[in-house]
Short mmCIF file of C-alpha atoms in Angstrom, two decimals:
data_model
loop_
_atom_site.label_atom_id
_atom_site.label_comp_id
_atom_site.label_asym_id
_atom_site.label_seq_id
_atom_site.Cartn_x
_atom_site.Cartn_y
_atom_site.Cartn_z
CA MET B 191 42.67 161.59 100.76
CA LYS B 192 42.37 162.10 97.59
CA LYS B 193 45.34 164.80 98.35
CA HIS B 194 46.91 161.31 98.99
CA LEU B 195 46.09 159.85 95.98
CA LEU B 196 47.43 162.07 94.30
CA VAL B 197 50.92 162.98 95.12
CA LEU B 198 51.97 158.91 94.78
CA ALA B 199 50.43 158.95 91.19
CA SER B 200 52.79 161.59 90.72
CA PHE B 201 55.62 159.93 92.11
CA LEU B 202 55.35 156.84 91.00
CA THR B 203 55.22 158.46 87.07
CA VAL B 204 58.41 159.53 88.33
CA SER B 205 60.26 156.39 89.35
CA ILE B 206 58.44 154.83 85.56
CA THR B 207 59.77 157.37 83.67
CA LEU B 208 63.61 157.51 85.87
CA ASN B 209 63.24 154.17 85.18
CA ALA B 210 62.72 153.53 81.11
CA GLN B 211 65.46 156.56 81.13
CA GLU B 212 67.78 154.08 82.76
CA THR B 213 67.35 151.26 80.40
CA VAL B 214 67.64 153.88 77.37
CA SER B 215 70.77 154.43 78.81
CA ALA B 216 72.10 150.83 79.91
CA ALA B 217 70.87 148.97 76.16
CA ASP B 218 73.03 151.96 75.31
CA LYS B 219 76.13 151.53 77.69
CA LYS B 220 76.46 147.06 77.27
CA LYS B 221 78.99 145.94 77.75
CA ALA B 222 79.84 142.06 78.67
CA LYS B 223 79.32 140.76 81.91
CA GLU B 224 80.65 137.62 83.89
CA LEU B 225 77.37 135.95 85.87
CA LYS B 226 77.52 132.60 87.57
CA GLU B 227 74.88 131.35 88.78
CA LEU B 228 76.43 130.01 92.57
CA GLU B 229 72.62 128.57 93.60
CA PRO B 230 69.17 128.78 91.82
CA ASP B 231 68.66 132.10 93.88
CA GLN B 232 72.11 133.62 94.70
CA GLU B 233 74.43 134.35 91.72
CA ILE B 234 77.93 135.59 91.39
CA VAL B 235 78.49 138.66 89.47
CA TYR B 236 81.23 141.25 88.97
CA ASP B 237 79.49 144.73 88.05
CA ALA B 238 75.77 143.23 86.65
CA TYR B 239 73.33 143.93 89.05
CA ASN B 240 70.07 145.98 89.35
CA ARG B 241 70.17 149.28 91.79
CA TRP B 242 66.96 150.94 91.53
CA SER B 243 64.37 149.55 93.92
CA ILE B 244 60.76 150.87 94.83
CA GLU B 245 59.46 149.72 97.77
CA PHE B 246 55.45 149.80 99.36
CA GLY B 247 54.95 149.73 102.94
CA VAL B 248 52.01 149.76 105.67
CA GLY B 249 52.65 150.33 109.48
CA GLN B 250 51.73 152.69 112.69
CA ALA B 251 53.11 155.67 113.25
CA LYS B 252 52.89 156.89 116.76
CA GLY B 253 53.83 160.46 118.04
CA ILE B 254 55.82 160.40 121.19
CA ARG B 255 55.43 164.00 122.73
CA PRO B 256 54.62 166.25 122.87
CA TYR B 257 51.35 166.07 123.57
CA ASN B 258 48.31 168.57 125.21
CA ASP B 259 46.97 167.84 128.61
CA GLY B 260 44.44 164.48 128.63
CA TYR B 261 45.68 163.52 125.15
CA TYR B 262 47.55 160.31 123.98
CA SER B 263 47.68 157.80 121.83
CA SER B 264 49.16 154.68 123.86
CA TYR B 265 46.44 152.29 125.37
CA PRO B 266 47.78 151.53 128.71
CA SER B 267 46.17 148.25 129.14
CA LYS B 268 47.71 146.21 125.93
CA LEU B 269 50.79 145.27 124.56
CA PHE B 270 53.12 148.20 122.87
CA GLY B 271 50.21 151.06 124.11
CA GLY B 272 47.61 148.97 120.94
CA ILE B 273 48.41 148.37 117.23
CA GLN B 274 46.64 150.88 114.70
CA ILE B 275 47.07 150.69 110.55
CA ASN B 276 48.01 154.73 110.14
CA SER B 277 50.95 154.90 107.69
CA PHE B 278 51.37 154.45 104.55
CA GLY B 279 54.26 154.70 102.26
CA VAL B 280 56.07 154.57 99.36
CA GLY B 281 60.02 154.82 98.35
CA ALA B 282 62.80 154.54 95.19
CA ARG B 283 66.59 154.05 96.62
CA TYR B 284 69.23 153.46 94.54
CA MET B 285 72.70 151.79 95.61
CA ILE B 286 75.54 153.63 94.02
CA SER B 287 77.48 151.27 95.03
CA PRO B 288 76.50 147.37 96.42
CA LYS B 289 76.63 149.35 100.01
CA PHE B 290 75.69 152.53 99.91
CA GLY B 291 73.10 153.94 98.41
CA MET B 292 70.82 157.09 98.78
CA LYS B 293 66.33 156.54 99.40
CA PHE B 294 63.06 158.77 98.65
CA GLY B 295 59.77 158.39 100.38
CA LEU B 296 56.59 159.72 100.20
CA ASN B 297 54.21 158.70 103.85
CA TYR B 298 50.90 159.36 104.69
CA ASP B 299 49.96 159.16 108.40
CA LYS B 300 46.94 159.80 110.39
CA PHE B 301 46.62 159.88 114.23
CA THR B 302 44.01 159.54 116.10
CA ASP B 303 43.05 158.69 119.68
CA GLN B 304 42.83 154.29 120.76
CA ASP B 305 38.69 153.92 121.50
CA GLY B 306 39.16 152.65 125.03
CA SER B 307 42.14 154.20 126.02
CA GLY B 308 40.43 157.04 127.87
CA SER B 309 42.18 159.95 125.90
CA LEU B 310 40.30 162.76 124.92
CA ASP B 311 39.32 162.08 121.12
CA PHE B 312 41.58 164.56 118.52
CA GLU B 313 42.74 163.52 114.68
CA THR B 314 45.66 164.92 113.07
CA PHE B 315 47.21 164.27 109.66
CA GLN B 316 50.78 164.45 108.43
CA TYR B 317 51.93 163.89 104.70
CA ARG B 318 56.26 163.69 105.33
CA ALA B 319 58.86 163.45 102.52
CA ASN B 320 62.75 161.71 103.53
CA PHE B 321 66.02 162.21 101.82
CA GLU B 322 68.36 159.79 102.74
CA GLY B 323 71.33 157.84 102.71
CA VAL B 324 70.72 153.69 102.94
CA VAL B 325 74.06 151.87 103.91
CA ASN B 326 74.04 147.57 103.06
CA ALA B 327 74.97 146.71 106.84
CA ILE B 328 75.30 143.78 105.35
CA ARG B 329 78.03 143.70 103.07
CA LEU B 330 79.37 146.65 104.95
CA PHE B 331 80.57 144.04 107.27
CA ASN B 332 81.46 141.04 104.48
CA VAL B 333 78.90 138.56 105.87
CA GLU B 334 76.68 138.39 102.83
CA GLU B 335 77.91 134.98 101.65
CA SER B 336 76.92 133.64 105.61
CA ALA B 337 73.53 136.23 105.58
CA GLY B 338 72.09 134.37 102.71
CA ARG B 339 68.45 135.28 102.38
CA PHE B 340 68.80 137.69 104.86
CA GLY B 341 69.54 141.73 105.14
CA LEU B 342 70.07 144.83 106.57
CA LEU B 343 69.71 148.03 105.36
CA LEU B 344 71.01 150.86 107.69
CA HIS B 345 69.57 154.67 107.01
CA GLY B 346 69.33 157.98 107.86
CA GLY B 347 68.84 162.17 106.20
CA ILE B 348 66.12 164.53 106.07
CA GLN B 349 62.52 164.33 106.76
CA VAL B 350 59.96 167.28 105.94
CA SER B 351 56.52 166.88 106.85
CA ARG B 352 53.73 168.80 107.11
CA MET B 353 50.78 168.31 109.43
CA THR B 354 47.23 169.29 109.47
CA SER B 355 45.33 169.88 112.60
CA ASP B 356 41.39 168.46 111.53
CA VAL B 357 40.16 170.26 115.06
CA LEU B 358 41.65 173.43 113.94
CA ASP B 359 41.12 173.01 110.06
CA LEU B 360 44.77 174.03 110.53
CA SER B 361 48.44 173.58 109.15
CA GLU B 362 51.65 174.45 109.52
CA LEU B 363 55.46 172.75 107.80
CA ASN B 364 57.82 170.85 109.99
CA GLY B 365 61.10 169.68 109.50
CA GLY B 366 63.87 167.65 110.68
CA LEU B 367 65.97 165.01 111.05
CA ILE B 368 65.13 160.02 110.34
CA VAL B 369 67.54 157.42 111.14
CA GLY B 370 66.28 154.11 111.11
CA PHE B 371 66.88 150.87 110.20
CA SER B 372 65.30 147.78 107.72
CA PRO B 373 65.15 143.82 108.18
CA GLN B 374 65.21 142.16 104.74
CA PHE B 375 64.07 138.89 103.38
CA ARG B 376 64.70 137.40 99.83
CA ILE B 377 61.55 135.89 98.14
CA THR B 378 62.90 135.73 94.68
CA LYS B 379 65.90 137.01 93.55
CA THR B 380 64.04 140.73 93.02
CA ILE B 381 61.14 140.58 95.75
CA SER B 382 61.99 140.92 99.34
CA VAL B 383 59.88 141.34 102.26
CA PHE B 384 61.07 144.21 104.71
CA GLY B 385 60.34 145.48 108.46
CA ASP B 386 61.32 149.67 108.95
CA VAL B 387 61.74 150.89 112.25
CA SER B 388 62.08 154.63 112.13
CA PHE B 389 62.10 157.06 114.95
CA LEU B 390 61.39 161.10 113.47
CA ASN B 391 62.57 164.35 115.13
CA ASN B 392 60.52 168.04 113.66
CA PHE B 393 63.09 170.63 115.22
CA ARG B 394 60.22 173.40 114.47
CA GLN B 395 57.11 172.66 115.34
CA HIS B 396 53.72 174.05 116.31
CA PHE B 397 51.54 171.65 117.15
CA ASN B 398 50.60 168.64 119.49
CA TRP B 399 50.16 165.28 117.68
CA ASP B 400 46.28 165.55 118.99
CA GLY B 401 46.26 168.99 116.78
CA SER B 402 46.03 171.39 119.50
CA ASN B 403 48.42 174.51 118.71
CA SER B 404 51.14 175.60 120.85
CA ASP B 405 51.65 179.54 121.10
CA VAL B 406 54.95 180.65 117.88
CA SER B 407 56.78 181.64 121.03
CA ASN B 408 57.38 178.21 122.56
CA ASN B 409 58.90 176.50 119.09
CA LEU B 410 57.97 173.29 120.41
CA SER B 411 60.04 170.41 119.31
CA GLY B 412 58.14 167.37 118.32
CA GLN B 413 59.49 163.01 118.20
CA MET B 414 57.25 160.63 117.07
CA ALA B 415 58.46 156.69 115.81
CA SER B 416 57.64 154.77 112.57
CA PHE B 417 57.03 150.88 112.47
CA SER B 418 56.12 149.48 108.98
CA PHE B 419 55.73 145.86 106.91
CA GLY B 420 56.22 145.53 103.00
CA LEU B 421 57.59 144.87 100.23
CA SER B 422 60.77 145.47 97.77
CA PHE B 423 61.22 144.96 94.10
CA SER B 424 63.84 145.65 92.32
CA PHE B 425 64.17 146.52 88.55
CA GLY B 426 66.69 147.01 85.94
CA ASN B 427 68.67 144.68 83.11
CA GLU B 428 70.25 141.99 85.19
CA LYS B 429 68.73 138.97 87.38
CA ILE B 430 69.22 140.24 90.57
CA HIS B 431 69.47 143.43 92.77
CA GLY B 432 72.76 144.56 94.24
CA ASP B 433 70.90 143.66 98.30
CA TRP B 434 71.44 139.65 96.66
CA ALA B 435 74.28 139.26 94.49
CA ILE B 436 77.50 138.11 96.09
CA ILE B 437 79.87 140.66 94.44
CA GLU B 438 83.22 140.30 93.46
CA ASP B 439 85.82 143.05 92.18
CA PRO B 440 86.81 142.52 88.79
CA LYS B 441 90.35 142.87 90.69
CA SER B 442 89.53 140.54 92.95
CA LYS B 443 89.00 138.25 90.12
CA GLU B 444 92.77 138.58 87.99
CA LEU B 445 94.15 138.07 91.26
CA LYS B 446 92.71 135.07 91.86
CA GLU B 447 93.52 134.61 87.64
CA LEU B 448 97.16 135.39 88.88
CA GLU B 449 97.17 133.38 91.82
CA SER B 450 96.43 130.45 89.79
CA ARG B 451 99.22 131.52 87.01
CA ILE B 452 101.42 131.36 89.43
CA GLY B 453 100.87 128.04 90.94
CA ASP B 454 100.44 125.54 87.88
CA ILE B 455 104.16 127.61 87.13
CA GLU B 456 105.09 126.31 90.22
CA THR B 457 103.30 122.91 89.04
CA LEU B 458 105.31 123.33 86.08
CA MET B 459 108.65 124.18 87.75
CA ASN B 460 108.49 120.49 89.40
CA ASP B 461 111.59 118.14 89.33
CA THR B 462 109.35 114.68 90.20
CA ASP B 463 112.88 112.49 89.04
CA LYS B 464 115.48 114.99 90.22
CA ASP B 465 117.09 115.25 87.52
CA GLY B 466 117.37 118.62 86.93
CA VAL B 467 114.98 119.11 83.77
CA PRO B 468 111.36 120.53 85.09
CA ASP B 469 108.54 118.20 84.12
CA TYR B 470 106.84 120.86 81.86
CA LEU B 471 109.55 119.78 79.37
CA ASP B 472 110.98 116.46 81.17
CA VAL B 473 109.73 113.59 77.88
CA GLU B 474 111.27 111.04 80.40
CA ASN B 475 109.78 112.06 84.14
CA ASN B 476 111.58 108.83 85.63
CA SER B 477 115.03 108.87 84.76
CA LEU B 478 117.41 107.32 87.16
CA PRO B 479 119.02 109.52 90.00
CA GLY B 480 122.39 111.10 88.88
CA VAL B 481 122.08 108.75 85.38
CA ALA B 482 123.11 112.11 82.85
CA VAL B 483 120.03 113.66 81.14
CA ASP B 484 119.85 115.90 77.88
CA THR B 485 117.93 118.81 77.94
CA LYS B 486 114.23 117.23 77.44
CA GLY B 487 115.16 115.24 80.93
CA ARG B 488 116.06 111.61 78.47
CA MET B 489 118.83 109.95 79.83
CA VAL B 490 121.79 109.80 77.43
CA ASP B 491 121.82 106.33 74.86
CA LEU B 492 124.26 107.46 72.42
CA ASN B 493 124.10 103.63 71.01
CA ASN B 494 119.91 103.09 71.11
CA ASN B 495 119.99 99.78 73.37
CA GLY B 496 117.68 101.11 75.63
CA VAL B 497 120.45 101.39 78.28
CA PRO B 498 121.25 104.74 79.30
CA ASP B 499 125.20 104.89 78.27
CA GLU B 500 126.34 105.45 82.53
CA LEU B 501 124.68 101.96 82.92
CA GLU B 502 126.60 100.64 80.43
CA LYS B 503 129.68 99.57 82.55
CA PHE B 504 127.54 98.49 85.14
CA VAL B 505 126.12 96.17 83.07
CA ASP B 506 129.01 94.91 80.94
CA LYS B 507 129.92 93.74 84.06
CA SER B 508 127.21 92.34 85.29
CA ILE B 509 126.58 90.12 82.02
CA THR B 510 130.46 89.00 82.22
CA ASN B 511 130.78 88.52 86.38
CA ASN B 512 128.80 85.55 86.43
CA ASN B 513 129.27 85.28 90.53
CA ASN B 514 128.20 86.49 93.20
CA ASN B 515 129.23 89.96 93.12
CA MET B 516 126.17 90.76 91.14
CA ALA B 517 124.11 89.68 94.65
CA VAL B 518 125.15 92.92 96.16
CA SER B 519 122.97 94.89 93.62
CA ASP B 520 120.26 92.51 93.51
CA GLY B 521 118.03 95.98 94.86
CA MET B 522 119.56 97.78 91.71
CA VAL B 523 119.81 95.33 89.22
CA THR B 524 115.77 94.24 90.00
CA LYS B 525 114.49 98.41 89.27
CA LEU B 526 116.34 98.15 86.38
CA ILE B 527 114.82 95.19 85.11
CA ASN B 528 111.49 96.02 86.75
CA ASP B 529 111.22 99.64 85.30
CA GLY B 530 111.70 98.74 81.74
CA TYR B 531 115.82 100.27 81.44
CA ILE B 532 116.77 96.85 80.18
CA ALA B 533 114.32 95.93 77.95
CA ALA B 534 114.39 93.93 74.12
CA TYR B 535 113.39 96.13 70.97
CA PHE B 536 111.84 94.96 67.82
CA ASP B 537 111.45 96.25 63.89
CA THR B 538 107.86 96.86 62.54
CA ASN B 539 106.47 93.44 62.59
CA LYS B 540 109.47 91.47 63.16
CA ARG B 541 109.54 88.72 66.53
CA VAL B 542 113.66 88.78 66.16
CA PRO B 543 114.83 91.56 68.78
CA THR B 544 117.09 93.68 66.98
CA THR B 545 121.20 93.26 67.47
CA ALA B 546 121.14 95.77 69.73
CA SER B 547 118.98 94.17 71.81
CA THR B 548 121.38 90.92 72.70
CA ASP B 549 122.47 92.82 76.24
CA ASN B 550 119.87 93.87 77.48
CA ILE B 551 118.72 90.16 77.14
CA GLY B 552 122.10 88.49 78.31
CA PHE B 553 121.34 91.32 81.27
CA VAL B 554 118.65 89.47 82.03
CA LEU B 555 119.67 85.91 81.97
CA ASN B 556 123.28 86.05 83.88
CA TYR B 557 120.25 87.53 86.43
CA LEU B 558 118.70 84.85 86.16
CA LYS B 559 121.47 82.47 86.37
CA THR B 560 123.05 83.87 89.36
CA ASN B 561 119.76 83.81 91.74
CA PRO B 562 117.69 80.42 90.40
CA GLY B 563 114.98 81.29 93.20
CA LYS B 564 113.95 84.09 90.87
CA SER B 565 111.82 84.18 88.06
CA VAL B 566 110.20 86.72 85.08
CA ASP B 567 106.84 88.23 83.14
CA ILE B 568 108.25 88.19 79.99
CA ILE B 569 105.71 91.07 78.61
CA GLY B 570 105.23 91.83 74.71
CA TYR B 571 103.96 95.50 72.95
CA ALA B 572 102.70 96.38 69.44
CA ASP B 573 102.97 100.01 67.92
CA GLU B 574 99.79 101.19 67.13
CA ILE B 575 100.10 101.04 63.16
CA GLY B 576 98.26 97.68 62.79
CA SER B 577 95.34 95.71 63.69
CA THR B 578 94.22 94.87 66.92
CA GLU B 579 93.95 91.88 66.05
CA TYR B 580 97.76 91.92 64.29
CA ASN B 581 99.31 93.21 66.84
CA ASP B 582 97.94 91.56 70.16
CA LYS B 583 99.50 88.28 68.28
CA LEU B 584 102.23 90.51 67.77
CA SER B 585 102.98 91.01 70.45
CA SER B 586 102.80 87.56 71.85
CA ASP B 587 104.97 86.47 69.48
CA ARG B 588 107.51 88.69 70.60
CA ALA B 589 107.24 87.73 74.23
CA GLU B 590 107.79 83.76 72.80
CA SER B 591 110.30 84.60 71.03
CA VAL B 592 112.71 86.72 73.49
CA LYS B 593 111.26 82.95 75.58
CA THR B 594 112.78 81.33 73.06
CA ILE B 595 116.74 82.62 72.96
CA LEU B 596 116.13 82.45 77.35
CA ILE B 597 115.62 78.96 77.41
CA LYS B 598 118.37 77.69 74.86
CA ALA B 599 120.53 79.78 77.26
CA GLY B 600 119.43 77.24 80.00
CA ILE B 601 116.74 78.93 81.83
CA GLU B 602 113.97 76.35 82.86
CA PRO B 603 111.50 77.70 80.48
CA SER B 604 109.38 76.78 84.38
CA ARG B 605 110.97 80.08 85.02
CA LEU B 606 109.41 82.54 82.15
CA ASN B 607 105.84 83.08 82.14
CA ILE B 608 104.14 84.90 78.84
CA LEU B 609 102.18 87.98 79.02
CA ALA B 610 101.20 89.48 75.36
CA ASN B 611 100.18 93.23 75.92
CA GLY B 612 99.04 93.88 72.95
CA VAL B 613 99.44 98.01 71.73
CA ASP B 614 101.21 100.41 73.80
CA LYS B 615 99.73 103.34 73.20
CA SER B 616 101.66 106.10 75.51
CA VAL B 617 103.22 107.69 72.61
CA ASP B 618 102.68 109.33 69.51
CA LYS B 619 102.11 106.92 66.91
CA SER B 620 102.48 110.09 64.22
CA SER B 621 106.23 109.74 65.46
CA GLU B 622 108.45 106.73 63.86
CA TYR B 623 110.71 108.20 67.02
CA ALA B 624 108.04 107.15 69.64
CA ARG B 625 106.55 103.65 68.12
CA ARG B 626 110.49 102.41 68.26
CA LEU B 627 109.53 102.80 72.25
CA VAL B 628 107.41 100.41 72.14
CA ARG B 629 107.75 97.44 69.85
CA LYS B 630 109.43 96.49 72.39
CA VAL B 631 109.82 92.65 75.33
CA ILE B 632 109.98 94.10 78.89
CA PHE B 633 110.78 92.27 82.12
CA LYS B 634 109.21 91.63 85.63
CA ILE B 635 111.35 89.96 87.85
CA LYS B 636 108.84 87.96 90.73
#
């Protein structure tokens, strides 16, 4: 047993030294890494995850064959042939990538007969070392997100052992293959519990598992099974071991960002009002279909009277033709009025509409005269210059001014409703040109 403790102590010393070297190396080569919390105990990382882990396990090692006559390890009347805690191990694992790694392990096994099994008494000791490749099966099949806290490692490689027969006081060196699998369950980001099932095959073995010696010429082969449970501790500069991190390739991230940018460009290239100007350039994204616009998507209005030039003839015709012909285009006329294309505009701090707005008020007047069953909301606005109280009063006065004009032109006051909407904040208040657009009265036909 002293030999066993000495071997374990030596291995731990080597592991700590390797860890120190790894820490120094990581500190020297430290770079910016992206880390995003997915859940309190799970993270998305790109290239920053712990690769080292140390494992401690305890369980049962059972020699399958060969045994000499009268010797055996199983207890025929018990489940699984009886359980013995006779195997102790420690191991170190390094993951080269999230899917593949290497593992080195040291184990101590003690084989004895079980009380009441009917076997002859025997006692054999074995010290073994394993060097194996490791595959993270959960990552291999890309199911880590759905697996959650559960993991599965597959491992296989070579093993060498020194077997000692207590009966004969003899020892021999053996060697062969080892394969196995290790289910895991994560407790924290760096600690997990695991179970392991391994099968060993010795190509050369002259001892039976009961410690009796076979003739050298027989060149026995041996088989053994190992079942163990233990704890795995990962360490390094990061918060989580690679077994449990949700890892994305940096190129995958770049591709997602590129797809997002392409999607943004496609959105910007949308043309909501179908005027031939993409939305990201369109400062007037509600122009009427078929009406000429400039490179900024604004309907052309060279005389700045608030009505697009291509609608001027229609407005003039509607004003001069005070007959039922207007009813034919009632839907178009109502849209022009209610969408704000027909509006009265005002100079700064003024309550009387500009001269250019006369035709627009006349357009509304003509509509009301030819549609006596209709009424209208007269809605006043002001720009953001001045106090809120002042602008509320100013917007009300502007609407009242337009109402007075329509009453004097013969429209019944009961058909005219005043609304003071105060400040219109939809434009850049630092732009004088933009402020002209919101010093206005608009109309809503009801």
